[in-house]
């Protein structure tokens, strides 16, 4: 298996634009007005449009498939909790950290934070690594 160690971590910043949210809605078919309609979302508990949670989680998938563990990674499991909304044009910090290695299975902590360090997405993943 690759040269991985417990505690190894990748950190990536991401900001989701209006266009990215619109394109994700077109691709996924999820046109929930909380994501697409400023008037509707403004009257909601969020007081504005929010990014699809799964779009935020996509950054985690990108890191796993390209950086840690990287090419040859196969998702076995992803547990995820959406704790705080992420708004359009709001920067998030995604952290993927190795917490366990056994045989060809890598266990990861997969979290996304708002700039104020508030936890927006909390998760864990198990990855089969054959790279």
Coordinates of N, CA and C in Angstrom, one line a residue:
X1 N 0.8 -1.2 0.0 CA 0.0 0.0 0.0 C 0.9 1.2 0.0
X2 N 0.3 2.4 -0.4 CA 1.1 3.6 -0.5 C 1.8 4.0 0.8
X3 N 2.5 5.1 0.7 CA 3.2 5.6 1.9 C 2.3 6.5 2.7
X4 N 1.3 5.9 3.3 CA 0.3 6.7 4.1 C 0.6 6.5 5.6
X5 N 0.2 7.4 6.4 CA 0.3 7.3 7.8 C -0.9 7.9 8.5
X6 N -1.2 7.4 9.7 CA -2.3 8.0 10.5 C -1.9 9.4 10.8
X7 N -2.9 10.3 10.7 CA -2.7 11.7 10.9 C -2.4 12.5 9.6
X8 N -2.1 11.8 8.6 CA -1.9 12.5 7.3 C -3.1 13.2 6.9
X9 N -3.0 14.4 6.4 CA -4.2 15.2 6.1 C -4.0 16.1 4.9
X10 N -5.1 16.3 4.1 CA -5.2 17.2 3.0 C -6.2 18.3 3.4
X11 N -5.9 19.5 3.2 CA -6.8 20.6 3.4 C -7.0 21.4 2.1
X12 N -8.3 21.7 1.8 CA -8.6 22.4 0.6 C -9.7 23.4 0.8
X13 N -9.5 24.6 0.3 CA -10.5 25.7 0.4 C -11.4 25.6 -0.9
X14 N -12.6 25.9 -0.7 CA -13.6 25.9 -1.8 C -14.6 26.9 -1.6
X15 N -15.1 27.6 -2.7 CA -16.2 28.5 -2.7 C -17.1 28.1 -3.8
X16 N -18.4 27.9 -3.6 CA -19.3 27.5 -4.6 C -20.0 28.8 -5.1
X17 N -20.0 29.0 -6.4 CA -20.6 30.1 -7.1 C -22.0 29.8 -7.5
X18 N -22.7 30.9 -7.8 CA -24.1 30.8 -8.3 C -24.1 29.9 -9.5
X19 N -23.2 30.0 -10.4 CA -23.2 29.2 -11.6 C -23.0 27.7 -11.3
X20 N -22.1 27.4 -10.4 CA -21.9 26.0 -10.0 C -23.1 25.4 -9.3
X21 N -23.8 26.1 -8.5 CA -25.0 25.6 -7.9 C -26.1 25.4 -8.9
X22 N -26.2 26.3 -9.9 CA -27.2 26.2 -11.0 C -26.9 24.9 -11.8
X23 N -25.6 24.7 -12.2 CA -25.2 23.6 -13.0 C -25.4 22.3 -12.2
X24 N -25.1 22.3 -10.9 CA -25.4 21.0 -10.1 C -26.9 20.7 -10.1
X25 N -27.7 21.8 -10.0 CA -29.2 21.6 -10.0 C -29.6 21.0 -11.3
X26 N -29.0 21.4 -12.4 CA -29.4 20.9 -13.7 C -29.0 19.5 -13.9
X27 N -27.7 19.1 -13.4 CA -27.2 17.8 -13.5 C -28.0 16.8 -12.6
X28 N -28.3 17.2 -11.4 CA -28.9 16.3 -10.4 C -30.4 16.3 -10.5
X29 N -31.0 17.4 -11.0 CA -32.4 17.5 -11.0 C -33.0 18.1 -9.7
X30 N -32.1 18.4 -8.8 CA -32.5 18.9 -7.5 C -32.6 20.4 -7.6
X31 N -33.9 20.9 -7.9 CA -34.1 22.3 -8.0 C -34.9 22.8 -6.8
X32 N -34.6 22.3 -5.6 CA -35.3 22.7 -4.4 C -35.1 24.2 -4.3
X33 N -36.2 25.0 -4.0 CA -36.1 26.4 -4.0 C -35.2 27.0 -2.9
X34 N -34.8 26.1 -1.9 CA -33.8 26.6 -0.9 C -32.5 26.8 -1.6
X35 N -32.2 26.2 -2.8 CA -31.0 26.4 -3.5 C -31.2 27.3 -4.7
X36 N -32.4 27.5 -5.2 CA -32.6 28.1 -6.5 C -33.4 29.5 -6.4
X37 N -34.2 29.7 -5.4 CA -35.1 30.8 -5.4 C -34.8 31.7 -4.2
X38 N -34.2 32.9 -4.5 CA -33.8 33.8 -3.4 C -34.9 34.2 -2.5
X39 N -36.1 34.5 -3.1 CA -37.3 34.9 -2.3 C -37.7 33.8 -1.4
X40 N -37.8 32.6 -1.9 CA -38.3 31.5 -1.1 C -37.2 31.2 0.0
X41 N -36.0 31.1 -0.4 CA -34.9 30.8 0.6 C -34.8 31.9 1.7
X42 N -35.0 33.2 1.2 CA -34.9 34.3 2.2 C -35.9 34.2 3.3
X43 N -37.1 33.6 3.0 CA -38.1 33.5 4.0 C -37.9 32.2 4.8
X44 N -37.0 31.4 4.5 CA -36.7 30.2 5.2 C -35.9 30.4 6.5
X45 N -35.7 29.4 7.2 CA -34.8 29.5 8.4 C -33.4 29.8 8.1
X46 N -33.0 29.7 6.8 CA -31.6 29.9 6.4 C -31.4 31.4 6.0
X47 N -32.5 32.1 5.7 CA -32.4 33.5 5.3 C -31.6 33.8 4.1
X48 N -31.6 32.8 3.2 CA -30.9 32.9 1.9 C -30.6 31.6 1.3
X49 N -30.2 31.6 0.0 CA -30.0 30.4 -0.7 C -28.7 29.6 -0.2
X50 N -28.9 28.3 -0.1 CA -27.8 27.5 0.4 C -27.3 26.5 -0.7
X51 N -26.1 26.1 -0.6 CA -25.5 25.1 -1.5 C -26.0 23.8 -1.2
X52 N -26.2 22.9 -2.2 CA -26.6 21.5 -2.0 C -25.6 20.9 -1.1
X53 N -26.0 20.2 0.0 CA -25.1 19.5 0.8 C -24.2 18.5 0.1
X54 N -24.8 17.8 -0.8 CA -24.1 16.8 -1.6 C -23.0 17.4 -2.5
X55 N -23.3 18.6 -2.9 CA -22.2 19.3 -3.7 C -21.1 19.7 -2.8
X56 N -21.3 20.1 -1.6 CA -20.2 20.3 -0.6 C -19.5 19.0 -0.4
X57 N -20.2 17.9 -0.2 CA -19.6 16.6 0.0 C -18.7 16.1 -1.2
X58 N -19.1 16.7 -2.4 CA -18.3 16.3 -3.6 C -16.8 16.7 -3.5
X59 N -16.5 17.8 -2.7 CA -15.1 18.2 -2.5 C -14.4 17.1 -1.8
X60 N -15.1 16.4 -0.8 CA -14.5 15.3 -0.1 C -14.1 14.2 -1.1
X61 N -15.1 13.9 -1.9 CA -14.9 12.8 -2.9 C -13.7 13.1 -3.9
X62 N -13.6 14.4 -4.2 CA -12.5 14.8 -5.1 C -11.2 14.6 -4.4
X63 N -11.1 15.0 -3.2 CA -9.8 14.8 -2.4 C -9.5 13.3 -2.3
X64 N -10.5 12.5 -2.0 CA -10.2 11.1 -1.9 C -9.8 10.5 -3.2
X65 N -10.4 10.8 -4.3 CA -10.1 10.2 -5.6 C -8.8 10.7 -6.2
X66 N -8.4 11.9 -5.8 CA -7.2 12.5 -6.5 C -6.0 12.7 -5.6
X67 N -6.2 12.8 -4.3 CA -5.0 13.2 -3.4 C -4.8 12.2 -2.2
X68 N -5.9 11.9 -1.5 CA -5.7 11.1 -0.3 C -6.8 10.1 -0.1
X69 N -6.7 8.9 -0.4 CA -5.5 8.2 -0.8 C -5.1 8.5 -2.3
X70 N -6.1 8.9 -3.1 CA -5.8 9.2 -4.5 C -6.2 8.1 -5.5
X71 N -5.6 8.1 -6.7 CA -6.0 7.2 -7.7 C -6.0 5.8 -7.2
X72 N -7.0 5.1 -7.6 CA -7.2 3.7 -7.2 C -8.1 3.6 -6.0
X73 N -8.6 4.7 -5.5 CA -9.5 4.7 -4.3 C -10.9 4.3 -4.7
X74 N -11.5 3.5 -3.9 CA -12.9 3.1 -4.1 C -13.6 3.3 -2.8
X75 N -14.7 4.1 -2.9 CA -15.5 4.3 -1.7 C -16.2 3.0 -1.2
X76 N -16.1 2.7 0.0 CA -16.8 1.6 0.6 C -18.0 2.1 1.5
X77 N -17.7 3.3 2.1 CA -18.7 3.8 3.1 C -18.4 5.3 3.3
X78 N -19.5 6.1 3.4 CA -19.3 7.5 3.7 C -20.5 7.8 4.7
X79 N -20.1 8.2 5.9 CA -21.1 8.7 6.8 C -21.0 10.2 6.9
X80 N -22.1 10.9 6.8 CA -22.1 12.4 6.7 C -23.2 13.0 7.5
X81 N -22.9 14.1 8.2 CA -23.9 14.9 8.9 C -23.8 16.3 8.4
X82 N -24.9 16.9 8.0 CA -24.9 18.3 7.6 C -25.3 19.1 8.8
X83 N -24.4 19.9 9.3 CA -24.6 20.6 10.6 C -24.9 22.0 10.4
X84 N -24.3 22.7 9.5 CA -24.6 24.1 9.2 C -24.7 24.3 7.7
X85 N -25.5 25.3 7.3 CA -25.7 25.6 5.9 C -24.4 26.2 5.3
X86 N -24.2 25.9 4.1 CA -23.1 26.6 3.3 C -23.8 27.5 2.3
X87 N -23.5 28.8 2.3 CA -24.2 29.7 1.4 C -23.4 29.9 0.1
X88 N -24.1 30.3 -1.0 CA -23.4 30.6 -2.2 C -22.4 31.7 -2.0
X89 N -21.2 31.5 -2.6 CA -20.1 32.4 -2.4 C -19.5 32.5 -1.0
X90 N -19.7 31.5 -0.2 CA -19.1 31.4 1.1 C -18.0 30.4 1.0
X91 N -16.8 30.8 1.5 CA -15.7 29.9 1.5 C -15.8 28.8 2.6
X92 N -15.4 27.6 2.2 CA -15.4 26.5 3.2 C -13.9 25.9 3.1
X93 N -13.6 25.3 4.2 CA -12.3 24.6 4.3 C -12.6 23.1 4.5
X94 N -12.2 22.3 3.6 CA -12.4 20.8 3.7 C -11.2 20.1 4.1
X95 N -11.3 19.2 5.1 CA -10.2 18.5 5.7 C -10.5 17.0 5.6
X96 N -9.6 16.3 5.0 CA -9.7 14.8 4.9 C -8.4 14.3 5.6
X97 N -8.6 13.5 6.6 CA -7.5 13.0 7.5 C -7.6 11.5 7.7
X98 N -6.4 10.9 7.6 CA -6.4 9.4 7.8 C -6.4 9.2 9.3
X99 N -7.4 8.3 9.7 CA -7.5 7.9 11.1 C -7.2 6.5 11.4
X100 N -7.2 5.7 10.3 CA -6.9 4.3 10.4 C -6.4 3.6 9.1
X101 N -5.6 2.6 9.2 CA -5.1 1.9 8.0 C -5.1 0.4 8.4
X102 N -5.8 -0.4 7.7 CA -5.8 -1.9 7.9 C -5.9 -2.6 6.6
X103 N -4.9 -3.4 6.3 CA -4.9 -4.1 5.0 C -5.0 -3.1 3.9
X104 N -6.0 -3.1 3.0 CA -6.1 -2.1 1.9 C -7.3 -1.1 2.2
X105 N -7.6 -1.0 3.5 CA -8.7 -0.2 3.9 C -8.2 1.1 4.6
X106 N -8.5 2.2 4.1 CA -8.1 3.5 4.8 C -9.4 4.1 5.4
X107 N -9.3 4.4 6.7 CA -10.4 5.1 7.3 C -10.0 6.6 7.4
X108 N -11.0 7.4 7.1 CA -10.8 8.9 7.0 C -11.8 9.7 7.9
X109 N -11.3 10.8 8.4 CA -12.2 11.8 8.9 C -12.5 12.8 7.8
X110 N -13.7 13.1 7.5 CA -14.0 14.0 6.4 C -14.9 15.1 6.8
X111 N -14.3 16.3 7.1 CA -15.1 17.4 7.6 C -14.9 18.7 6.7
X112 N -15.9 19.5 6.8 CA -15.9 20.8 6.1 C -16.2 21.9 7.1
X113 N -15.5 23.0 7.1 CA -15.6 24.0 8.1 C -15.9 25.3 7.4
X114 N -16.7 26.2 8.1 CA -16.9 27.6 7.6 C -15.6 28.4 8.0
X115 N -15.5 29.5 7.5 CA -14.3 30.3 7.8 C -14.1 30.6 9.3
X116 N -15.2 30.7 10.0 CA -15.1 30.9 11.5 C -14.9 29.7 12.2
X117 N -14.4 28.6 11.5 CA -14.1 27.3 12.1 C -15.3 26.5 12.6
X118 N -16.5 27.0 12.3 CA -17.7 26.3 12.6 C -17.8 25.0 11.7
X119 N -18.1 23.9 12.3 CA -18.2 22.6 11.5 C -19.5 22.6 10.8
X120 N -19.4 22.6 9.4 CA -20.6 22.6 8.5 C -21.0 21.2 8.1
X121 N -20.0 20.3 7.8 CA -20.2 19.0 7.4 C -19.2 18.1 8.2
X122 N -19.8 17.1 8.8 CA -19.0 16.1 9.6 C -19.1 14.7 9.1
X123 N -18.0 14.0 8.9 CA -18.2 12.7 8.4 C -17.0 11.8 8.6
X124 N -17.2 10.5 8.2 CA -16.1 9.6 8.2 C -16.3 8.8 6.9
X125 N -15.2 8.2 6.4 CA -15.2 7.3 5.2 C -14.3 6.2 5.4
X126 N -14.7 5.1 4.7 CA -13.8 3.9 4.5 C -13.6 3.7 3.0
X127 N -12.3 3.6 2.7 CA -11.9 3.6 1.3 C -11.0 2.3 1.1
X128 N -11.4 1.6 0.0 CA -10.5 0.5 -0.4 C -9.5 1.1 -1.4
X129 N -8.2 0.9 -1.0 CA -7.2 1.5 -1.8 C -6.4 0.5 -2.5
X130 N -6.3 0.6 -3.9 CA -5.6 -0.4 -4.7 C -4.5 0.2 -5.5
X131 N -4.2 1.5 -5.2 CA -3.2 2.2 -6.0 C -1.8 1.8 -5.9

